[in-house]
CSV table of C-alpha atoms in Angstrom, one decimal:
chain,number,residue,atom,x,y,z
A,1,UNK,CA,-71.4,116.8,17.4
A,2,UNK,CA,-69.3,120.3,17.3
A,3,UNK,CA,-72.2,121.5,19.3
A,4,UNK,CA,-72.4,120.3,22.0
A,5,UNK,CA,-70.5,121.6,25.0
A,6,UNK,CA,-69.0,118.7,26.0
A,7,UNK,CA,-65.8,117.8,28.6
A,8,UNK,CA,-62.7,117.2,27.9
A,9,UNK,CA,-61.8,113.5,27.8
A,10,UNK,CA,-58.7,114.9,29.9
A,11,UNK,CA,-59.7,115.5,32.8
A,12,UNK,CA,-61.3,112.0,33.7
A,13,UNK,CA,-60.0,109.9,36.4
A,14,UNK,CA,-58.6,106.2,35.6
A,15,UNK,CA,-61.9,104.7,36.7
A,16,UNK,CA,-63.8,106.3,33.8
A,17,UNK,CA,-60.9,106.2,31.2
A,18,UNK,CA,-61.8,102.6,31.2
A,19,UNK,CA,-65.5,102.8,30.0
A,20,UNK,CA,-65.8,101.9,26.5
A,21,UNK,CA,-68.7,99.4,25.1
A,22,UNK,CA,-66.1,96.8,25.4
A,23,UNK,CA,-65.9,97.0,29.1
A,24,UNK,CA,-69.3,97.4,30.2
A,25,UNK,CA,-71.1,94.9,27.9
A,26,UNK,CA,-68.3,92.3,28.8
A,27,UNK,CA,-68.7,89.3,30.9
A,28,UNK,CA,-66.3,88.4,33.5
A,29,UNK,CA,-65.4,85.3,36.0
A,30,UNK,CA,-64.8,86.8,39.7
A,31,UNK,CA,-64.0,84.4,42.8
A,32,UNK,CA,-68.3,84.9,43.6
A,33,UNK,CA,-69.1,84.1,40.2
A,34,UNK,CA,-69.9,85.9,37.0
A,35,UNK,CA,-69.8,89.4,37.4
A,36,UNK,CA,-71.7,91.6,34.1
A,37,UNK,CA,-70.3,94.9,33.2
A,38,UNK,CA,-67.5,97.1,34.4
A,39,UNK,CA,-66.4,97.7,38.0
A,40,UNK,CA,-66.3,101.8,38.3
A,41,UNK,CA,-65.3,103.3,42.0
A,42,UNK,CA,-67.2,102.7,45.4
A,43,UNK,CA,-69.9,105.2,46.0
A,44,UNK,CA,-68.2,106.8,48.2
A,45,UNK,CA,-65.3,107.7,46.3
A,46,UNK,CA,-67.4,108.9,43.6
A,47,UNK,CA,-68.6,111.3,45.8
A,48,UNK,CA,-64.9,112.9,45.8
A,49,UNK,CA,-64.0,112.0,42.5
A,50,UNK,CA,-66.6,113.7,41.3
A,51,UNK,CA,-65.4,117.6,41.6
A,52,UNK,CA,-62.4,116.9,39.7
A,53,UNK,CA,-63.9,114.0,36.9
A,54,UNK,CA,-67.3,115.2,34.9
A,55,UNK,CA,-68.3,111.4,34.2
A,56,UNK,CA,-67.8,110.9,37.6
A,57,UNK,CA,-69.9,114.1,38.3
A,58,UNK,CA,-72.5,112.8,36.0
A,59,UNK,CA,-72.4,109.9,37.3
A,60,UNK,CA,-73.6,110.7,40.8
A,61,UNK,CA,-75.4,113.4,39.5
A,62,UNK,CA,-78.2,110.6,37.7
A,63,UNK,CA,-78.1,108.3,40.6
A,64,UNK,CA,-79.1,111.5,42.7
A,65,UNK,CA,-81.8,112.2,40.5
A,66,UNK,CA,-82.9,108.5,39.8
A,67,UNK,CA,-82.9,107.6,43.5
A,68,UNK,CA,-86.7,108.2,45.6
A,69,UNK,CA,-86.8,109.8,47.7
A,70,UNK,CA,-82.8,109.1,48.6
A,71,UNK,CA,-79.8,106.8,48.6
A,72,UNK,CA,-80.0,104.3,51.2
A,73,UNK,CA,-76.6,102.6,51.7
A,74,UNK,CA,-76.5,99.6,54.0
A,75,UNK,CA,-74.4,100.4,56.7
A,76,UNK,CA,-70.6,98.3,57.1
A,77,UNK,CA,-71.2,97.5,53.7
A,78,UNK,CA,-68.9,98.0,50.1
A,79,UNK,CA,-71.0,99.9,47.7
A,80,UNK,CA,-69.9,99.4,44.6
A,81,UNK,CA,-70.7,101.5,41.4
A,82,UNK,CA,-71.1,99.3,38.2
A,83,UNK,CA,-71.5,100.1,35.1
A,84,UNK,CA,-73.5,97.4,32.7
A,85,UNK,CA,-74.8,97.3,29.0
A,86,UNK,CA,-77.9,95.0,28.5
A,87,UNK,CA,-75.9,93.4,25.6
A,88,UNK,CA,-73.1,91.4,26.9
A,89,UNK,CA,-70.4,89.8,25.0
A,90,UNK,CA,-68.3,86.7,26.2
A,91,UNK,CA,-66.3,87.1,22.9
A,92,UNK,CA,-63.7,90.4,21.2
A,93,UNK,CA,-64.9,91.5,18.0
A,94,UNK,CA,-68.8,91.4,18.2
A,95,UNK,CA,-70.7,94.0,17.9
A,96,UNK,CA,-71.5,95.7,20.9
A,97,UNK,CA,-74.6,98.2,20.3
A,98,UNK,CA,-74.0,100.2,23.0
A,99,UNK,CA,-77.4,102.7,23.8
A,100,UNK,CA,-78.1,102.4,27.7
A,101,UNK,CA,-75.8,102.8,30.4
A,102,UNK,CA,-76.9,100.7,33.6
A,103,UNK,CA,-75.5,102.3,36.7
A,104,UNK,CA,-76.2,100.1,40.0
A,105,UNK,CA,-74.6,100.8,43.6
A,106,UNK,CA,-74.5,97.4,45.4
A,107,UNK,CA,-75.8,96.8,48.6
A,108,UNK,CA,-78.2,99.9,47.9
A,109,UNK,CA,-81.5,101.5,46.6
A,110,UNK,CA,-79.5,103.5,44.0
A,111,UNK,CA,-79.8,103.1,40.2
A,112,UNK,CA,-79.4,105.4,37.2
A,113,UNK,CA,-79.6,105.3,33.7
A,114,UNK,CA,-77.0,106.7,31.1
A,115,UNK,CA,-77.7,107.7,27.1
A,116,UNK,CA,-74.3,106.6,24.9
A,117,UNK,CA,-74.2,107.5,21.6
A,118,UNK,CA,-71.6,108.7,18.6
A,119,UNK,CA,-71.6,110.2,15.3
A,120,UNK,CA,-73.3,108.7,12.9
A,121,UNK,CA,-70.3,108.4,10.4
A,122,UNK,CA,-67.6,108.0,13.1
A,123,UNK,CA,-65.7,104.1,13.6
A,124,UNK,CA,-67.8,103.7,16.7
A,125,UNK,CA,-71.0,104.1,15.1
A,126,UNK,CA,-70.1,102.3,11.8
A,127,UNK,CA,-68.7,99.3,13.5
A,128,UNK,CA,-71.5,98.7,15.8
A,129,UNK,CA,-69.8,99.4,19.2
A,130,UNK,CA,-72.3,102.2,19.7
A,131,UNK,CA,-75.6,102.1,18.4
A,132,UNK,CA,-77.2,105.7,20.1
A,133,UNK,CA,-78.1,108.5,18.2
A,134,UNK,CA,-78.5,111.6,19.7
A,135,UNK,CA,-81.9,113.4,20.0
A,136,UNK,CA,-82.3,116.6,17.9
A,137,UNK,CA,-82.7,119.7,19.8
A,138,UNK,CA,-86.5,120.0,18.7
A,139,UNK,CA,-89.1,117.2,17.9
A,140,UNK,CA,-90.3,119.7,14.6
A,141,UNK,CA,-86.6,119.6,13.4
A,142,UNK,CA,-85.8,119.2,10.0
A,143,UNK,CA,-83.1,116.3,11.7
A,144,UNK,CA,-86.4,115.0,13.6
A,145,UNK,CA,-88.8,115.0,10.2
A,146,UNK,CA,-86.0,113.2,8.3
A,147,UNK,CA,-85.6,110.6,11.3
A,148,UNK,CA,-89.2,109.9,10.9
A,149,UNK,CA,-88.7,109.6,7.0
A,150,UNK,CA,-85.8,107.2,7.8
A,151,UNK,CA,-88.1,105.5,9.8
A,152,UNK,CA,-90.9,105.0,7.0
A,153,UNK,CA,-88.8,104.4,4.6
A,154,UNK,CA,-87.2,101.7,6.2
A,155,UNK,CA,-90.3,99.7,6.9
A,156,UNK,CA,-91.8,100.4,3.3
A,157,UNK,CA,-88.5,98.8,1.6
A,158,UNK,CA,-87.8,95.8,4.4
A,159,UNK,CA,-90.9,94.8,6.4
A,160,UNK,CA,-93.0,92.6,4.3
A,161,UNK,CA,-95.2,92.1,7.6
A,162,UNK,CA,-95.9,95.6,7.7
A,163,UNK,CA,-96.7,95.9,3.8
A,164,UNK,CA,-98.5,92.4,3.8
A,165,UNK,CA,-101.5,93.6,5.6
A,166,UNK,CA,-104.6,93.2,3.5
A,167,UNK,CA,-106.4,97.2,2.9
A,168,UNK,CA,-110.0,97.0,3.2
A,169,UNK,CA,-112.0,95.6,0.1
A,170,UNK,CA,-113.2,99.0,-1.9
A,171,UNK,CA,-115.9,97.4,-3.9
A,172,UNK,CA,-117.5,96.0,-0.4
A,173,UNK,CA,-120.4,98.0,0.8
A,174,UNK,CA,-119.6,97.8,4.4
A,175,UNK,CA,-115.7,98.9,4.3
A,176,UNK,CA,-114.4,101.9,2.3
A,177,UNK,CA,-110.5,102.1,1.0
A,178,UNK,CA,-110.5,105.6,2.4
A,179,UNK,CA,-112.5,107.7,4.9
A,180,UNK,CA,-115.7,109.2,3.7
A,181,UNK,CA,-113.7,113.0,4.0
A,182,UNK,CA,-109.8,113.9,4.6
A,183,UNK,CA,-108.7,116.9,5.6
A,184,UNK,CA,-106.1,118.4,2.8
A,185,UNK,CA,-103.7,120.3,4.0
A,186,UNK,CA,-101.7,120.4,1.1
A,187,UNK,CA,-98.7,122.3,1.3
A,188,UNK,CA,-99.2,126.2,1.7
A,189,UNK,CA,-103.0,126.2,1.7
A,190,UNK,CA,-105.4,126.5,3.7
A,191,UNK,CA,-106.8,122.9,4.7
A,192,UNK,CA,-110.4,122.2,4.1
A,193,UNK,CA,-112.3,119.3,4.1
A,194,UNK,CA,-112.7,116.7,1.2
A,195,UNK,CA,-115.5,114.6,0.4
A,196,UNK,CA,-113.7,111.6,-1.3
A,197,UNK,CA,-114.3,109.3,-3.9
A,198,UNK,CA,-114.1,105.7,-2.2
A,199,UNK,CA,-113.9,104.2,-5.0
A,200,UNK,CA,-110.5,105.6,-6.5
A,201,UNK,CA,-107.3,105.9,-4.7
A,202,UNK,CA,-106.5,109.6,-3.6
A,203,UNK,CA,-103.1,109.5,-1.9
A,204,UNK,CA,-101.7,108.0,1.2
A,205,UNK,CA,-103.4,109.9,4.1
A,206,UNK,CA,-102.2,110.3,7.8
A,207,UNK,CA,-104.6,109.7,11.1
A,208,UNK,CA,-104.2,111.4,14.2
A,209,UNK,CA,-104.8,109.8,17.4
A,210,UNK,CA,-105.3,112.0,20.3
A,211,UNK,CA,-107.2,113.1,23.8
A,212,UNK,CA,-109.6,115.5,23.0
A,213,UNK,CA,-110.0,116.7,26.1
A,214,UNK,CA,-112.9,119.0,27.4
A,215,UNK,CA,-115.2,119.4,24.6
A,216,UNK,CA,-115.1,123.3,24.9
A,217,UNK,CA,-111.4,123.6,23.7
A,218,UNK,CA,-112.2,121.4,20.8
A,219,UNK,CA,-112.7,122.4,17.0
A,220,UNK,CA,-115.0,120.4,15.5
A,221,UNK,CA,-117.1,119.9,11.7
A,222,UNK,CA,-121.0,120.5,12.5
A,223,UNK,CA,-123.7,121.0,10.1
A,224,UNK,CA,-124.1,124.6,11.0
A,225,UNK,CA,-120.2,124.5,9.5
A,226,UNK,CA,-119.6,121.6,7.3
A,227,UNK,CA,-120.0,124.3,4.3
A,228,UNK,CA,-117.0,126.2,5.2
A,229,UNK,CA,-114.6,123.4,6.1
A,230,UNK,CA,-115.5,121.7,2.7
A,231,UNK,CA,-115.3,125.9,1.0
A,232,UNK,CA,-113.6,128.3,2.6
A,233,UNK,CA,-111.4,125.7,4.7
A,234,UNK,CA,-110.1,126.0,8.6
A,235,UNK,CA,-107.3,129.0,9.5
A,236,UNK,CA,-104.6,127.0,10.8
A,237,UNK,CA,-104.5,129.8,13.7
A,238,UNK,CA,-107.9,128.3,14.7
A,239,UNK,CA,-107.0,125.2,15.7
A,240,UNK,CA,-106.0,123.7,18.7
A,241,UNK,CA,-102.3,123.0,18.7
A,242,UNK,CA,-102.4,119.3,18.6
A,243,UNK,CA,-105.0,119.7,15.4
A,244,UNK,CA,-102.3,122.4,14.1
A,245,UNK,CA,-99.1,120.6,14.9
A,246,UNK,CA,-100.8,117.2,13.0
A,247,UNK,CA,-101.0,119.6,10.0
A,248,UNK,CA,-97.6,120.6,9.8
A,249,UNK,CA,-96.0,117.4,10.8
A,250,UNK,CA,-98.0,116.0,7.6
A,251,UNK,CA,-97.2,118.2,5.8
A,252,UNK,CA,-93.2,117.5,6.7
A,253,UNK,CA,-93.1,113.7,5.9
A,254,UNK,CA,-95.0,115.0,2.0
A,255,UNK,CA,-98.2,113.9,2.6
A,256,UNK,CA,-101.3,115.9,1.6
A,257,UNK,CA,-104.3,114.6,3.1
A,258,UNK,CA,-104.7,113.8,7.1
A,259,UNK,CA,-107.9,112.4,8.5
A,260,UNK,CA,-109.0,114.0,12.2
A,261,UNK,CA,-111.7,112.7,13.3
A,262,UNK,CA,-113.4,115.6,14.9
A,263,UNK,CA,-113.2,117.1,11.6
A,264,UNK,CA,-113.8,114.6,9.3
A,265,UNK,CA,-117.0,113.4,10.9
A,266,UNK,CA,-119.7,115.5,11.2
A,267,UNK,CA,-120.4,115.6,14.8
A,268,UNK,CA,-123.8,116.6,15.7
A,269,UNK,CA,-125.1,114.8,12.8
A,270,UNK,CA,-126.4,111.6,13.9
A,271,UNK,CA,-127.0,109.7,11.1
A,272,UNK,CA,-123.3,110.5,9.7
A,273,UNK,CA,-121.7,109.3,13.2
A,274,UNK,CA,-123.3,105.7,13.2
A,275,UNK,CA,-122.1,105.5,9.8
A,276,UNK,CA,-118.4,106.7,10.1
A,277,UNK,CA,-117.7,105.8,14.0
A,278,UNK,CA,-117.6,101.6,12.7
A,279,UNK,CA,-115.2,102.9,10.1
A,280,UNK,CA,-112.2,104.2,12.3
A,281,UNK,CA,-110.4,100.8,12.6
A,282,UNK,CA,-110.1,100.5,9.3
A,283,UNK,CA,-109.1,104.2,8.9
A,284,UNK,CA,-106.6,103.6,11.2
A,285,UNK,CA,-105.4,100.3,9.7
A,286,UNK,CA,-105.8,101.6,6.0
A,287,UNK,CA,-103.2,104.8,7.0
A,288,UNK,CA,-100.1,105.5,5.7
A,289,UNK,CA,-99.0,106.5,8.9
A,290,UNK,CA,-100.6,107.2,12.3
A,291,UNK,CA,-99.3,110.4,14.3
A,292,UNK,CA,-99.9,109.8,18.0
A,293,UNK,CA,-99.7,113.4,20.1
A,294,UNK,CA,-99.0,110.8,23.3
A,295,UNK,CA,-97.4,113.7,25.0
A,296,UNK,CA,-100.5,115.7,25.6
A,297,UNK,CA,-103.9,115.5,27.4
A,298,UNK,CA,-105.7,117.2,25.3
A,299,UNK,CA,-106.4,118.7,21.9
A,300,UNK,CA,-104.7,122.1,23.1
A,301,UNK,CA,-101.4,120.3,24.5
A,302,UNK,CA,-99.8,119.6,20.9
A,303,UNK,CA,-97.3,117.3,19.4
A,304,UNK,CA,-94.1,119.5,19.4
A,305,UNK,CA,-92.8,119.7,23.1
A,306,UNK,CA,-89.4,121.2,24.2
A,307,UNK,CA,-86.9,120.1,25.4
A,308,UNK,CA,-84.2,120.5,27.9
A,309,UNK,CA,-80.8,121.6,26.0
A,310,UNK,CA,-79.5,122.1,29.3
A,311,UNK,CA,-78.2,118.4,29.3
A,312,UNK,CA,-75.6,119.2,27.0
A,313,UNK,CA,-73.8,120.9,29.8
A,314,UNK,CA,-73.6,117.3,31.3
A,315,UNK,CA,-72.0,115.3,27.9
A,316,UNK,CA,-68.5,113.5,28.0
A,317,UNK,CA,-66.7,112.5,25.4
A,318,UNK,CA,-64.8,108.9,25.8
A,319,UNK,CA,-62.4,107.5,23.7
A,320,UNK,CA,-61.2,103.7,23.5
A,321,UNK,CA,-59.3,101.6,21.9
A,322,UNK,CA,-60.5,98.7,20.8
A,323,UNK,CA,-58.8,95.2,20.4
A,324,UNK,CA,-56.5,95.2,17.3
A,325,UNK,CA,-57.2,98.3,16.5
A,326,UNK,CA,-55.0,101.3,16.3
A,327,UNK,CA,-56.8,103.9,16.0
A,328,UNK,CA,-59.0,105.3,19.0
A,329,UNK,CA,-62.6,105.6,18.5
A,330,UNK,CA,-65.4,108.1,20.2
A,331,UNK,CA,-68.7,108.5,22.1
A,332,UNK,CA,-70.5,110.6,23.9
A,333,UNK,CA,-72.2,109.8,27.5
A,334,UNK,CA,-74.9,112.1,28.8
A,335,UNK,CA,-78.2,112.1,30.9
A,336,UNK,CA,-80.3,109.1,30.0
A,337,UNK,CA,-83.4,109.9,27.6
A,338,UNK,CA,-86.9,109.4,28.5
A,339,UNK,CA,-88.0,105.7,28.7
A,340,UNK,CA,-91.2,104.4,26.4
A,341,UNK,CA,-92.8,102.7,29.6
A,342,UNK,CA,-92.8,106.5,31.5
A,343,UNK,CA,-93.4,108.7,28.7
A,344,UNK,CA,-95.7,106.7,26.1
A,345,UNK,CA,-97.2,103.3,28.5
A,346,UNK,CA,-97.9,105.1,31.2
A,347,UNK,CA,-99.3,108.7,29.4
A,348,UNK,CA,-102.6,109.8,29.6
A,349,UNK,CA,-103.2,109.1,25.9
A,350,UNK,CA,-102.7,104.9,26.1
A,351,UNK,CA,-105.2,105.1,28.9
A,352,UNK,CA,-107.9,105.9,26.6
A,353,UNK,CA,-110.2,103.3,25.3
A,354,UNK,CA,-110.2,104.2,21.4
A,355,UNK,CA,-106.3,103.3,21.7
A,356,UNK,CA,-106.6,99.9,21.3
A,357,UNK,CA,-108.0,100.3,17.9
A,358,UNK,CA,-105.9,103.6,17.2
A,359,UNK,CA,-102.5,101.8,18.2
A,360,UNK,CA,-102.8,98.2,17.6
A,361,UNK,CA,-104.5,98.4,13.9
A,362,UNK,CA,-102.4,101.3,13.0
A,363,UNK,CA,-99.3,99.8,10.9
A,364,UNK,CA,-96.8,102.1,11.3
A,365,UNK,CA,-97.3,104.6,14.0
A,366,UNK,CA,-95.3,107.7,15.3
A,367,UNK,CA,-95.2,108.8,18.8
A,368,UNK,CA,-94.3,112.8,19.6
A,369,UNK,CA,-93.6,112.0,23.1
A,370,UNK,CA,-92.4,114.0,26.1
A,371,UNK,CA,-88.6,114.2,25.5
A,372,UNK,CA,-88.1,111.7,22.2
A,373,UNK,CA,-89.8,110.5,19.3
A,374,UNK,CA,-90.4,106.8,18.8
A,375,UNK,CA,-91.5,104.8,15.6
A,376,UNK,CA,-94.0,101.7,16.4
A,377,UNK,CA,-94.7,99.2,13.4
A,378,UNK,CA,-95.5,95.3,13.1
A,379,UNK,CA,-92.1,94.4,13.4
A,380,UNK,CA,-90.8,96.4,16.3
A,381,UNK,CA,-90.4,99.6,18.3
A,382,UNK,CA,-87.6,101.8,18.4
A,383,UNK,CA,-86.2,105.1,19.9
A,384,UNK,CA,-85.0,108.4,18.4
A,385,UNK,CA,-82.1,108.0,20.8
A,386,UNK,CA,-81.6,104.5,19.1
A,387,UNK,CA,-82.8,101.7,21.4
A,388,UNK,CA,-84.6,98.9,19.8
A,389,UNK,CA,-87.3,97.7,21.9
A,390,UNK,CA,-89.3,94.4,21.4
A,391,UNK,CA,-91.7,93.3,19.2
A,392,UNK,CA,-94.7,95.3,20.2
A,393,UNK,CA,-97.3,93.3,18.1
């Protein structure tokens, strides 16, 4: 975490000295009832606090940005700022798994959103206080390749659901084991298109699913070219960068062959579409691993977008103590990360109809969303920034 530019845990004010996954997962008993999370300053005191405190600062800075088109206070009223977990604990010593920061202003519009996370071999990560990770500064990382292997690897070894799933039946005529042609993009070479052998296993294979887009921007296998995909092979230059970026992330997680279906099917041959168009269920279903380019709208929009490394301006570094401890333990609050409902539910690409097919068959699936990566499989859905959603299947 040397990094990032983060403040100095000294110059915080009492209120946010006292924020520590202890405090806002905990449950307490108040003269109204029971209370969830940790009581922070009013609003309006934040607004002072926060030229002199960064979390303060950050604090209103979020709710700023969070609120639409403004914060409406009611008028005569407290409004209090309070911090919450969505895991709370009546009991010391639990684990807390702190990811999400829930800020609410009562007796207002305003809510926010704060990311927590800590170093993967610090006390607070090991122990389960904080269960964050924080995103790597480029979704084509080497950090971000090996999160994805971490990923992979995990369901391979533990997730019988996602292993148990019964490949389609090679010696039946009307299912094939593999697609009909994979694109190999081996490691340095040129990728060209291969005619398999249904019959025998090649290798795993990866399957894109993406928005084409207009029809003119997209690189396709025709008749008049089938030849040189299957000879000569595609430049890499040629294609468009969602096509190109599917390469290369492939080629990161050690496979060798990806299936594309504007490539691997031959598109203005008739007869080869009503043949290979019933097949792409079990394509997708029969893939090692799906790669879903949900940030984009089209084949030209790609899967690696940037992101803002001006957030690190905004990290603060906490310390607490926790119950029969001595030593002090630390974690790192910044701007929240983006949400799967914005950035992957609501995206052009899971309006499509081919999705359903593409995301629920597919049994392990990686997203290269707007802002984070996130890893969908039989068993669950989680979050480069390390928030475990539900079961999505």
């Amino acid at each position: 975490m040397s990094s990032l530019n983060t403040e100095s845990t000294s110059g915080l004010c009492d209120s946010c000295r006292g924020v520590s996954p202890f405090t806002v997962s905990s449950i307490r008993t108040t003269a109204t009832g029971q209370q969830l999370g940790y009581r922070h300053r009013t609003y309006q005191d934040l607004e002072q606090s926060s030229s002199l405190c960064p979390l303060c600062k950050l604090i209103l800075d979020e709710l700023i940005k969070a609120s639409h088109p403004t914060i409406k206070l009611k008028k005569g009223r407290v409004h209090q700022v309070l911090l919450s977990s969505d895991k709370y604990h009546s009991v010391e010593h639990t684990r807390r798994e702190l990811c999400v920061i829930t800020v609410l202003v009562t007796n207002s519009n305003a809510r926010a959103f704060l990311h927590a996370w800590a170093d993967p071999s610090s006390d607070a990560a090991l122990s389960g206080d904080i269960a964050g990770h924080a995103l790597h500064p480029a979704p084509n990382s080497p950090g971000a390749f090996r999160q994805i292997q971490t990923w992979l690897e995990t369901c391979l070894r533990s997730h019988t659901e996602c292993n148990s799933v019964p490949l389609a039946d090679a010696d039946t005529s009307s299912t094939t084991r593999f697609p009909t042609r994979l694109l190999d993009v081996g490691t340095n070479n040129t990728p060209f298109v291969k005619v398999t052998d249904r019959q025998n296993a090649l290798e795993r294979y990866a399957a894109l699913s993406y928005c084409w887009g207009p029809a003119a921007t997209q690189l396709r296998t025709l008749k008049s070219n089938l030849a040189e995909h299957t000879t000569t092979g595609i430049n890499i230059s040629a294609m468009p960068a969602t096509l190109r970026d599917a390469v290369i992330a492939t080629r990161n997680l050690g496979l060798r062959y990806l299936w594309i279906d504007a490539l691997c099917i031959i598109q203005d041959d008739s007869p080869d579409w009503l043949r290979e168009a019933p097949q792409m269920g079990l394509i997708y279903q029969n893939a090692h691993l799906t790669i879903a380019a949900t940030g984009s709208s089209s084949s030209t929009g790609g899967l690696f977008h940037p992101r803002d490394t001006t957030t690190n301006q905004s990290v603060v570094e906490l310390s607490y103590l926790p119950p029969g401890c001595t030593k002090p333990r630390t974690f790192f609050v910044g701007p929240h990360t983006p949400f799967f409902d914005k950035v992957v539910t609501a995206s052009v690409w899971n309006s499509r109809g081919w999705v359903l097919q593409e995301r629920n068959l597919s049994r392990r699936i990686v997203l290269f969303s707007v802002g984070q990566l996130f890893f969908e499989c039989i068993r669950h859905s989680v979050a480069e920034d390390g928030l475990v959603l539900a079961a999505v299947r």
